[in-house]
Amino acid sequence: MDVQSIAMTVNGREYEFSVGTRFGQVPPEETLVETLRRRLELTGAKQSCSEGACGCCTVILNGDAVPSCMMLTVDADGADILTIEGLEDPATGQLDPIQQAFIDAAAFQCGYCTPGIIMALKALLNKNPAPTEKEVDEALSGNYCRCVSHYHVFDAVRDLIGAGKEGE
Ligand code: FES
Ligand code: FES
């Protein structure tokens, strides 16, 4: 039987996995969030509902925000993936402006939803650096916060977009 292997880039690093049911192989039914968390120890993407409803597991895949619990790792073959761990500048350790804005606005409580929300915003701002409030709302429509941090999230986004505009 042919051994299927898959490759992907995560946070700029290339990974290759063999697919199968033997020890160390990626089973065909393994989801991307499981691979990220268990094999690559990238635990920023949180697994909560596991059915695409909460957004806690959001990562950016080929430029789009996706719930990584809804994607099989085998289907991510060839993908370029960015997780919350990849946002910090590796050379300087400086946080992404979105991360900094969340800290400045205290836009989280337990923080469980935060990586997913930040990645959804990152995908939006990469495509549209000056979104309207409605566009931000739409981009975050798949992300749920069980605490009461949503108002602070919007404060953080407002600060971020306002700061970007001032610098234009
Ligand atoms: S864990 Fe993926 S959307 Fe909830
Ligand atoms: S800060 Fe707790 S779930 Fe959002």
PDB file of C-alpha atoms and ligand atoms in Angstrom:
ATOM      1  CA  MET A   1       0.000   0.000   0.000  1.00  0.00           C
ATOM      2  CA  ASP A   2       1.302   3.482  -0.832  1.00  0.00           C
ATOM      3  CA  VAL A   3       2.131   5.631   2.147  1.00  0.00           C
ATOM      4  CA  GLN A   4       0.412   8.929   1.667  1.00  0.00           C
ATOM      5  CA  SER A   5       2.281  11.883   2.982  1.00  0.00           C
ATOM      6  CA  ILE A   6       1.114  15.410   3.367  1.00  0.00           C
ATOM      7  CA  ALA A   7       3.012  18.637   3.820  1.00  0.00           C
ATOM      8  CA  MET A   8       2.042  22.004   5.190  1.00  0.00           C
ATOM      9  CA  THR A   9       3.642  25.208   6.314  1.00  0.00           C
ATOM     10  CA  VAL A  10       2.737  26.388   9.789  1.00  0.00           C
ATOM     11  CA  ASN A  11       3.973  29.768  10.997  1.00  0.00           C
ATOM     12  CA  GLY A  12       6.648  29.699   8.298  1.00  0.00           C
ATOM     13  CA  ARG A  13       7.951  26.218   9.175  1.00  0.00           C
ATOM     14  CA  GLU A  14       7.451  23.263   6.874  1.00  0.00           C
ATOM     15  CA  TYR A  15       6.053  20.022   8.232  1.00  0.00           C
ATOM     16  CA  GLU A  16       5.527  16.678   6.606  1.00  0.00           C
ATOM     17  CA  PHE A  17       3.326  13.917   7.964  1.00  0.00           C
ATOM     18  CA  SER A  18       2.731  10.369   6.943  1.00  0.00           C
ATOM     19  CA  VAL A  19      -0.948   9.421   6.866  1.00  0.00           C
ATOM     20  CA  GLY A  20      -2.157   6.161   8.355  1.00  0.00           C
ATOM     21  CA  THR A  21      -3.160   4.441  11.542  1.00  0.00           C
ATOM     22  CA  ARG A  22       0.272   3.373  12.767  1.00  0.00           C
ATOM     23  CA  PHE A  23       1.971   5.013  15.719  1.00  0.00           C
ATOM     24  CA  GLY A  24       3.107   8.522  14.825  1.00  0.00           C
ATOM     25  CA  GLN A  25       1.051   8.715  11.652  1.00  0.00           C
ATOM     26  CA  VAL A  26      -1.782  11.164  11.103  1.00  0.00           C
ATOM     27  CA  PRO A  27      -5.040   9.200  10.913  1.00  0.00           C
ATOM     28  CA  PRO A  28      -7.295  10.256   8.032  1.00  0.00           C
ATOM     29  CA  GLU A  29      -9.953  11.420  10.501  1.00  0.00           C
ATOM     30  CA  GLU A  30      -7.626  13.680  12.513  1.00  0.00           C
ATOM     31  CA  THR A  31      -8.653  17.308  12.454  1.00  0.00           C
ATOM     32  CA  LEU A  32      -6.298  20.201  11.923  1.00  0.00           C
ATOM     33  CA  VAL A  33      -6.810  21.554  15.441  1.00  0.00           C
ATOM     34  CA  GLU A  34      -5.796  18.169  16.847  1.00  0.00           C
ATOM     35  CA  THR A  35      -2.660  18.115  14.728  1.00  0.00           C
ATOM     36  CA  LEU A  36      -1.729  21.648  15.693  1.00  0.00           C
ATOM     37  CA  ARG A  37      -2.292  21.093  19.393  1.00  0.00           C
ATOM     38  CA  ARG A  38      -1.127  17.515  19.897  1.00  0.00           C
ATOM     39  CA  ARG A  39       1.629  17.048  17.344  1.00  0.00           C
ATOM     40  CA  LEU A  40       3.023  20.544  16.931  1.00  0.00           C
ATOM     41  CA  GLU A  41       2.270  21.704  20.506  1.00  0.00           C
ATOM     42  CA  LEU A  42       0.675  24.858  19.144  1.00  0.00           C
ATOM     43  CA  THR A  43      -2.021  25.081  21.783  1.00  0.00           C
ATOM     44  CA  GLY A  44      -3.102  28.652  21.067  1.00  0.00           C
ATOM     45  CA  ALA A  45      -5.987  27.435  18.899  1.00  0.00           C
ATOM     46  CA  LYS A  46      -8.507  26.146  21.425  1.00  0.00           C
ATOM     47  CA  GLN A  47     -10.774  23.175  20.912  1.00  0.00           C
ATOM     48  CA  SER A  48     -14.158  23.765  22.433  1.00  0.00           C
ATOM     49  CA  CYS A  49     -17.343  22.887  20.536  1.00  0.00           C
ATOM     50  CA  SER A  50     -15.580  20.809  17.827  1.00  0.00           C
ATOM     51  CA  GLU A  51     -18.443  21.523  15.466  1.00  0.00           C
ATOM     52  CA  GLY A  52     -17.640  24.883  13.916  1.00  0.00           C
ATOM     53  CA  ALA A  53     -19.896  26.878  16.202  1.00  0.00           C
ATOM     54  CA  CYS A  54     -17.613  28.829  18.587  1.00  0.00           C
ATOM     55  CA  GLY A  55     -14.577  29.993  16.600  1.00  0.00           C
ATOM     56  CA  CYS A  56     -12.112  29.235  19.425  1.00  0.00           C
ATOM     57  CA  CYS A  57     -10.035  27.092  17.057  1.00  0.00           C
ATOM     58  CA  THR A  58      -9.767  29.707  14.285  1.00  0.00           C
ATOM     59  CA  VAL A  59      -6.521  29.817  12.319  1.00  0.00           C
ATOM     60  CA  ILE A  60      -5.656  31.472   9.024  1.00  0.00           C
ATOM     61  CA  LEU A  61      -5.356  28.997   6.196  1.00  0.00           C
ATOM     62  CA  ASN A  62      -4.235  30.289   2.809  1.00  0.00           C
ATOM     63  CA  GLY A  63      -5.331  33.766   3.874  1.00  0.00           C
ATOM     64  CA  ASP A  64      -8.781  32.894   5.196  1.00  0.00           C
ATOM     65  CA  ALA A  65      -9.946  32.496   8.780  1.00  0.00           C
ATOM     66  CA  VAL A  66     -11.142  28.908   9.222  1.00  0.00           C
ATOM     67  CA  PRO A  67     -12.329  26.842  12.175  1.00  0.00           C
ATOM     68  CA  SER A  68      -9.560  24.259  12.391  1.00  0.00           C
ATOM     69  CA  CYS A  69     -11.873  21.737  14.095  1.00  0.00           C
ATOM     70  CA  MET A  70     -13.846  21.518  10.860  1.00  0.00           C
ATOM     71  CA  MET A  71     -10.920  20.668   8.609  1.00  0.00           C
ATOM     72  CA  LEU A  72      -9.236  17.310   8.308  1.00  0.00           C
ATOM     73  CA  THR A  73      -5.475  17.539   8.404  1.00  0.00           C
ATOM     74  CA  VAL A  74      -5.237  15.494   5.222  1.00  0.00           C
ATOM     75  CA  ASP A  75      -7.286  18.175   3.482  1.00  0.00           C
ATOM     76  CA  ALA A  76      -4.775  20.818   4.570  1.00  0.00           C
ATOM     77  CA  ASP A  77      -2.097  19.226   2.393  1.00  0.00           C
ATOM     78  CA  GLY A  78      -0.095  22.021   0.777  1.00  0.00           C
ATOM     79  CA  ALA A  79      -1.670  24.719   2.927  1.00  0.00           C
ATOM     80  CA  ASP A  80       0.003  27.739   4.408  1.00  0.00           C
ATOM     81  CA  ILE A  81      -1.265  28.087   7.985  1.00  0.00           C
ATOM     82  CA  LEU A  82      -0.850  30.855  10.498  1.00  0.00           C
ATOM     83  CA  THR A  83      -1.733  30.343  14.160  1.00  0.00           C
ATOM     84  CA  ILE A  84      -1.721  32.814  17.038  1.00  0.00           C
ATOM     85  CA  GLU A  85       1.826  31.659  17.877  1.00  0.00           C
ATOM     86  CA  GLY A  86       2.985  32.937  14.496  1.00  0.00           C
ATOM     87  CA  LEU A  87       1.839  36.527  15.021  1.00  0.00           C
ATOM     88  CA  GLU A  88       4.687  37.649  17.236  1.00  0.00           C
ATOM     89  CA  ASP A  89       7.746  38.929  15.387  1.00  0.00           C
ATOM     90  CA  PRO A  90      10.304  36.129  15.951  1.00  0.00           C
ATOM     91  CA  ALA A  91      13.250  38.504  15.641  1.00  0.00           C
ATOM     92  CA  THR A  92      12.107  41.166  18.101  1.00  0.00           C
ATOM     93  CA  GLY A  93       9.475  39.324  20.144  1.00  0.00           C
ATOM     94  CA  GLN A  94       7.152  42.228  19.430  1.00  0.00           C
ATOM     95  CA  LEU A  95       3.473  41.375  19.508  1.00  0.00           C
ATOM     96  CA  ASP A  96       1.226  41.864  16.526  1.00  0.00           C
ATOM     97  CA  PRO A  97      -0.633  45.208  16.786  1.00  0.00           C
ATOM     98  CA  ILE A  98      -3.902  43.299  17.227  1.00  0.00           C
ATOM     99  CA  GLN A  99      -2.497  41.410  20.215  1.00  0.00           C
ATOM    100  CA  GLN A 100      -1.215  44.666  21.701  1.00  0.00           C
ATOM    101  CA  ALA A 101      -4.571  46.381  21.153  1.00  0.00           C
ATOM    102  CA  PHE A 102      -6.312  43.533  23.004  1.00  0.00           C
ATOM    103  CA  ILE A 103      -3.949  43.942  25.944  1.00  0.00           C
ATOM    104  CA  ASP A 104      -4.354  47.716  25.950  1.00  0.00           C
ATOM    105  CA  ALA A 105      -8.166  47.435  25.907  1.00  0.00           C
ATOM    106  CA  ALA A 106      -8.217  44.456  28.314  1.00  0.00           C
ATOM    107  CA  ALA A 107     -10.348  42.749  25.681  1.00  0.00           C
ATOM    108  CA  PHE A 108     -10.550  39.363  27.386  1.00  0.00           C
ATOM    109  CA  GLN A 109     -11.404  37.727  30.654  1.00  0.00           C
ATOM    110  CA  CYS A 110     -10.700  33.995  30.700  1.00  0.00           C
ATOM    111  CA  GLY A 111      -9.040  34.364  27.284  1.00  0.00           C
ATOM    112  CA  TYR A 112     -10.328  31.086  25.883  1.00  0.00           C
ATOM    113  CA  CYS A 113     -11.954  32.730  22.875  1.00  0.00           C
ATOM    114  CA  THR A 114      -9.200  35.306  22.374  1.00  0.00           C
ATOM    115  CA  PRO A 115      -6.821  33.513  19.974  1.00  0.00           C
ATOM    116  CA  GLY A 116      -9.712  32.686  17.659  1.00  0.00           C
ATOM    117  CA  ILE A 117     -11.042  36.234  17.709  1.00  0.00           C
ATOM    118  CA  ILE A 118      -7.595  37.689  17.059  1.00  0.00           C
ATOM    119  CA  MET A 119      -6.996  35.335  14.124  1.00  0.00           C
ATOM    120  CA  ALA A 120     -10.408  36.160  12.626  1.00  0.00           C
ATOM    121  CA  LEU A 121      -9.559  39.863  12.924  1.00  0.00           C
ATOM    122  CA  LYS A 122      -6.090  39.325  11.498  1.00  0.00           C
ATOM    123  CA  ALA A 123      -7.562  37.666   8.405  1.00  0.00           C
ATOM    124  CA  LEU A 124     -10.021  40.543   8.027  1.00  0.00           C
ATOM    125  CA  LEU A 125      -7.443  43.316   8.478  1.00  0.00           C
ATOM    126  CA  ASN A 126      -4.999  41.632   6.091  1.00  0.00           C
ATOM    127  CA  LYS A 127      -7.626  41.943   3.380  1.00  0.00           C
ATOM    128  CA  ASN A 128      -9.298  45.124   4.538  1.00  0.00           C
ATOM    129  CA  PRO A 129      -7.198  47.379   6.785  1.00  0.00           C
ATOM    130  CA  ALA A 130     -10.040  49.832   7.398  1.00  0.00           C
ATOM    131  CA  PRO A 131     -13.208  47.781   7.866  1.00  0.00           C
ATOM    132  CA  THR A 132     -16.532  49.228   8.898  1.00  0.00           C
ATOM    133  CA  GLU A 133     -18.102  48.197  12.205  1.00  0.00           C
ATOM    134  CA  LYS A 134     -20.519  46.006  10.227  1.00  0.00           C
ATOM    135  CA  GLU A 135     -17.630  44.282   8.456  1.00  0.00           C
ATOM    136  CA  VAL A 136     -15.923  43.640  11.803  1.00  0.00           C
ATOM    137  CA  ASP A 137     -19.213  42.300  13.135  1.00  0.00           C
ATOM    138  CA  GLU A 138     -19.551  39.961  10.166  1.00  0.00           C
ATOM    139  CA  ALA A 139     -15.949  38.774  10.424  1.00  0.00           C
ATOM    140  CA  LEU A 140     -16.517  37.909  14.090  1.00  0.00           C
ATOM    141  CA  SER A 141     -19.957  36.398  13.614  1.00  0.00           C
ATOM    142  CA  GLY A 142     -18.534  32.892  14.055  1.00  0.00           C
ATOM    143  CA  ASN A 143     -16.636  33.706  17.241  1.00  0.00           C
ATOM    144  CA  TYR A 144     -18.326  33.451  20.614  1.00  0.00           C
ATOM    145  CA  CYS A 145     -17.183  34.737  23.963  1.00  0.00           C
ATOM    146  CA  ARG A 146     -18.730  33.165  27.016  1.00  0.00           C
ATOM    147  CA  CYS A 147     -17.469  35.969  29.226  1.00  0.00           C
ATOM    148  CA  VAL A 148     -18.568  39.524  28.538  1.00  0.00           C
ATOM    149  CA  SER A 149     -15.580  40.767  26.593  1.00  0.00           C
ATOM    150  CA  HIS A 150     -17.207  41.612  23.282  1.00  0.00           C
ATOM    151  CA  TYR A 151     -17.541  45.345  24.032  1.00  0.00           C
ATOM    152  CA  HIS A 152     -13.858  45.480  24.886  1.00  0.00           C
ATOM    153  CA  VAL A 153     -13.035  43.621  21.688  1.00  0.00           C
ATOM    154  CA  PHE A 154     -14.775  46.358  19.732  1.00  0.00           C
ATOM    155  CA  ASP A 155     -12.873  48.985  21.751  1.00  0.00           C
ATOM    156  CA  ALA A 156      -9.627  47.245  20.799  1.00  0.00           C
ATOM    157  CA  VAL A 157     -10.589  47.130  17.132  1.00  0.00           C
ATOM    158  CA  ARG A 158     -11.646  50.774  17.153  1.00  0.00           C
ATOM    159  CA  ASP A 159      -8.318  51.783  18.700  1.00  0.00           C
ATOM    160  CA  LEU A 160      -6.441  49.667  16.211  1.00  0.00           C
ATOM    161  CA  ILE A 161      -8.189  50.987  13.127  1.00  0.00           C
ATOM    162  CA  GLY A 162      -8.056  54.548  14.465  1.00  0.00           C
ATOM    163  CA  ALA A 163      -4.319  54.242  15.119  1.00  0.00           C
ATOM    164  CA  GLY A 164      -3.767  52.900  11.591  1.00  0.00           C
ATOM    165  CA  LYS A 165      -5.676  55.795  10.075  1.00  0.00           C
ATOM    166  CA  GLU A 166      -3.722  58.371  12.067  1.00  0.00           C
ATOM    167  CA  GLY A 167      -0.503  56.941  10.669  1.00  0.00           C
ATOM    168  CA  GLU A 168      -1.695  57.146   7.041  1.00  0.00           C
TER     169      GLU A 168
HETATM  170  S1  FES B   1     -13.832  24.293  18.460  1.00  0.00           S
HETATM  171 FE1  FES B   1     -13.831  24.790  16.380  1.00  0.00          FE
HETATM  172  S2  FES B   1     -15.491  26.152  16.104  1.00  0.00           S
HETATM  173 FE2  FES B   1     -15.614  25.536  18.182  1.00  0.00          FE
HETATM  174  S1  FES B   2     -12.854  35.916  27.389  1.00  0.00           S
HETATM  175 FE1  FES B   2     -13.719  34.119  28.235  1.00  0.00          FE
HETATM  176  S2  FES B   2     -14.710  33.151  26.554  1.00  0.00           S
HETATM  177 FE2  FES B   2     -14.102  35.064  25.818  1.00  0.00          FE
END
